[in-house]
């Protein structure tokens, strides 16, 4: 079973990120002094939050960024399901919305408040960890759910007891 999943970019995300990056670079070149450094810093900081992929390993979900990862303990997983378009109609409450991905805190009528680590609104997988809901967008949502479900079951006390008895 796969452990690593890519985070494919939608066409909309590619166009938005490419367009904004070009505008920031042109503005940085045209601006003198500190202004150009600020514009380049915006580009670099937002790039650091870009979603590079997802891993399901050692009982955790890892959401990879440039040089670091968010970690979620799968022992706390309540539910996981493929839900294409689950983020439609969302409002960003804090985060990045469309520049290198939809990353941060969002809210919509279906999910309520949630954290997004998304690059393609049609590959959405909704995961609930206790009171926290997150949305990820792996390249193969169905296989991702299978991997997460298997890893989560392996952590449950019943599964550990069964494996000890065998």
CSV table of C-alpha atoms in Angstrom, one decimal:
chain,number,residue,atom,x,y,z
A,1,UNK,CA,0.0,0.0,0.0
A,2,UNK,CA,1.2,3.5,-0.9
A,3,UNK,CA,2.6,5.7,1.8
A,4,UNK,CA,3.4,8.8,-0.2
A,5,UNK,CA,0.9,10.8,-2.3
A,6,UNK,CA,1.5,13.8,-4.5
A,7,UNK,CA,-0.5,17.1,-4.2
A,8,UNK,CA,-1.3,17.9,-7.8
A,9,UNK,CA,-2.1,21.5,-8.7
A,10,UNK,CA,-5.4,22.3,-10.5
A,11,UNK,CA,-5.2,24.4,-13.7
A,12,UNK,CA,-6.7,27.3,-11.8
A,13,UNK,CA,-4.0,27.1,-9.1
A,14,UNK,CA,-1.2,27.0,-11.7
A,15,UNK,CA,-2.6,30.0,-13.5
A,16,UNK,CA,-3.2,32.0,-10.3
A,17,UNK,CA,0.2,31.2,-8.8
A,18,UNK,CA,2.1,31.8,-12.1
A,19,UNK,CA,0.3,35.1,-12.6
A,20,UNK,CA,0.8,36.4,-9.1
A,21,UNK,CA,4.5,35.3,-9.1
A,22,UNK,CA,5.1,37.1,-12.4
A,23,UNK,CA,3.4,40.3,-11.0
A,24,UNK,CA,5.5,40.1,-7.8
A,25,UNK,CA,8.8,39.6,-9.6
A,26,UNK,CA,8.1,42.4,-12.1
A,27,UNK,CA,7.0,44.7,-9.2
A,28,UNK,CA,10.2,43.8,-7.3
A,29,UNK,CA,12.4,44.6,-10.2
A,30,UNK,CA,10.6,47.9,-10.8
A,31,UNK,CA,10.6,48.9,-7.2
A,32,UNK,CA,13.7,50.4,-5.6
A,33,UNK,CA,15.0,49.8,-2.1
A,34,UNK,CA,13.1,48.0,0.7
A,35,UNK,CA,10.0,47.6,-1.4
A,36,UNK,CA,11.6,45.1,-3.7
A,37,UNK,CA,12.8,43.0,-0.8
A,38,UNK,CA,9.3,43.0,0.8
A,39,UNK,CA,7.8,41.8,-2.5
A,40,UNK,CA,10.4,39.0,-2.8
A,41,UNK,CA,9.9,38.1,0.8
A,42,UNK,CA,6.1,37.7,0.2
A,43,UNK,CA,6.9,35.3,-2.7
A,44,UNK,CA,9.4,33.3,-0.6
A,45,UNK,CA,7.3,33.0,2.5
A,46,UNK,CA,4.2,31.9,0.6
A,47,UNK,CA,6.2,29.4,-1.4
A,48,UNK,CA,7.4,27.9,1.9
A,49,UNK,CA,3.8,27.0,2.8
A,50,UNK,CA,3.2,25.3,-0.6
A,51,UNK,CA,1.9,21.7,-0.2
A,52,UNK,CA,4.4,19.3,-1.7
A,53,UNK,CA,2.6,16.1,-0.9
A,54,UNK,CA,1.2,13.8,1.9
A,55,UNK,CA,2.6,10.7,3.7
A,56,UNK,CA,0.9,8.1,5.8
A,57,UNK,CA,3.5,6.5,7.9
A,58,UNK,CA,4.4,5.6,11.5
A,59,UNK,CA,0.8,6.2,12.6
A,60,UNK,CA,0.8,9.8,11.4
A,61,UNK,CA,-0.4,11.9,8.5
A,62,UNK,CA,2.4,14.2,7.3
A,63,UNK,CA,1.6,17.2,5.1
A,64,UNK,CA,4.9,18.2,3.4
A,65,UNK,CA,5.9,21.8,2.7
A,66,UNK,CA,9.3,23.1,1.6
A,67,UNK,CA,11.6,21.9,4.4
A,68,UNK,CA,8.9,21.0,7.1
A,69,UNK,CA,5.7,19.1,7.6
A,70,UNK,CA,2.4,19.3,9.6
A,71,UNK,CA,1.8,16.2,11.6
A,72,UNK,CA,-1.5,14.6,12.6
A,73,UNK,CA,-1.7,11.6,14.8
A,74,UNK,CA,-3.9,9.0,13.1
A,75,UNK,CA,-4.9,7.5,16.5
A,76,UNK,CA,-7.1,10.6,16.9
A,77,UNK,CA,-8.8,10.1,13.5
A,78,UNK,CA,-12.6,10.0,13.8
A,79,UNK,CA,-13.5,9.9,10.1
A,80,UNK,CA,-12.0,10.2,6.6
A,81,UNK,CA,-13.9,10.4,3.3
A,82,UNK,CA,-13.5,11.4,-0.3
A,83,UNK,CA,-15.7,14.4,-0.9
A,84,UNK,CA,-15.1,16.1,-4.2
A,85,UNK,CA,-15.8,19.8,-4.1
A,86,UNK,CA,-16.2,19.9,-0.3
A,87,UNK,CA,-14.4,23.3,-0.2
A,88,UNK,CA,-16.7,25.0,-2.7
A,89,UNK,CA,-18.3,28.2,-1.3
A,90,UNK,CA,-15.7,28.5,1.4
A,91,UNK,CA,-14.5,31.7,3.0
A,92,UNK,CA,-10.9,32.1,4.1
A,93,UNK,CA,-10.7,33.2,7.7
A,94,UNK,CA,-6.9,33.1,7.9
A,95,UNK,CA,-4.4,31.8,5.4
A,96,UNK,CA,-3.4,31.7,1.8
A,97,UNK,CA,-6.2,31.3,-0.7
A,98,UNK,CA,-5.0,30.5,-4.2
A,99,UNK,CA,-1.3,31.4,-4.2
A,100,UNK,CA,0.6,28.1,-4.0
A,101,UNK,CA,-2.6,26.5,-2.7
A,102,UNK,CA,-5.5,27.0,-0.3
A,103,UNK,CA,-3.7,26.7,3.0
A,104,UNK,CA,-5.0,27.8,6.4
A,105,UNK,CA,-8.3,28.3,8.1
A,106,UNK,CA,-11.5,28.3,6.1
A,107,UNK,CA,-15.3,28.0,6.7
A,108,UNK,CA,-18.3,26.9,4.7
A,109,UNK,CA,-21.8,25.7,5.4
A,110,UNK,CA,-21.0,22.0,4.8
A,111,UNK,CA,-17.8,21.6,6.8
A,112,UNK,CA,-18.1,24.5,9.2
A,113,UNK,CA,-14.6,25.7,10.2
A,114,UNK,CA,-11.7,23.6,8.9
A,115,UNK,CA,-8.0,23.7,7.9
A,116,UNK,CA,-7.2,23.3,4.3
A,117,UNK,CA,-3.9,21.9,2.9
A,118,UNK,CA,-5.3,21.8,-0.7
A,119,UNK,CA,-4.0,22.2,-4.2
A,120,UNK,CA,-7.0,20.8,-6.2
A,121,UNK,CA,-10.6,21.4,-5.2
A,122,UNK,CA,-11.8,18.2,-7.0
A,123,UNK,CA,-9.5,15.8,-5.1
A,124,UNK,CA,-10.7,16.7,-1.7
A,125,UNK,CA,-10.6,14.3,1.2
A,126,UNK,CA,-12.2,15.4,4.5
A,127,UNK,CA,-10.6,14.2,7.7
A,128,UNK,CA,-11.9,14.7,11.2
A,129,UNK,CA,-9.5,14.5,14.2
A,130,UNK,CA,-11.7,15.0,17.3
A,131,UNK,CA,-13.0,18.5,17.0
A,132,UNK,CA,-10.6,19.5,14.2
A,133,UNK,CA,-11.5,19.0,10.5
A,134,UNK,CA,-8.9,19.2,7.8
A,135,UNK,CA,-9.1,18.9,4.0
A,136,UNK,CA,-6.3,17.5,1.9
A,137,UNK,CA,-6.1,16.9,-1.9
A,138,UNK,CA,-3.9,13.8,-2.7
A,139,UNK,CA,-3.4,12.6,-6.3
A,140,UNK,CA,-5.5,9.5,-5.7
A,141,UNK,CA,-8.1,10.2,-3.1
A,142,UNK,CA,-9.5,6.7,-2.9
A,143,UNK,CA,-6.2,5.1,-2.4
A,144,UNK,CA,-5.3,7.8,0.2
A,145,UNK,CA,-8.4,7.0,2.2
A,146,UNK,CA,-7.5,3.3,2.1
A,147,UNK,CA,-4.0,4.0,3.3
A,148,UNK,CA,-5.2,6.3,6.1
A,149,UNK,CA,-8.0,3.8,7.2
A,150,UNK,CA,-5.5,0.9,7.3
A,151,UNK,CA,-2.9,2.9,9.3
A,152,UNK,CA,-5.6,4.2,11.7
A,153,UNK,CA,-7.0,0.6,12.3
A,154,UNK,CA,-3.5,-0.6,13.0
A,155,UNK,CA,-3.3,1.9,15.9
A,156,UNK,CA,-6.6,0.9,17.5
A,157,UNK,CA,-6.4,-1.1,20.8
A,158,UNK,CA,-8.6,-3.9,19.2
A,159,UNK,CA,-6.3,-4.3,16.3
A,160,UNK,CA,-3.2,-4.4,18.6
A,161,UNK,CA,-4.9,-7.0,20.8
A,162,UNK,CA,-5.8,-9.1,17.7
A,163,UNK,CA,-2.3,-9.0,16.3
A,164,UNK,CA,-0.8,-10.0,19.7
A,165,UNK,CA,-3.0,-13.1,19.9
A,166,UNK,CA,-2.2,-14.3,16.4
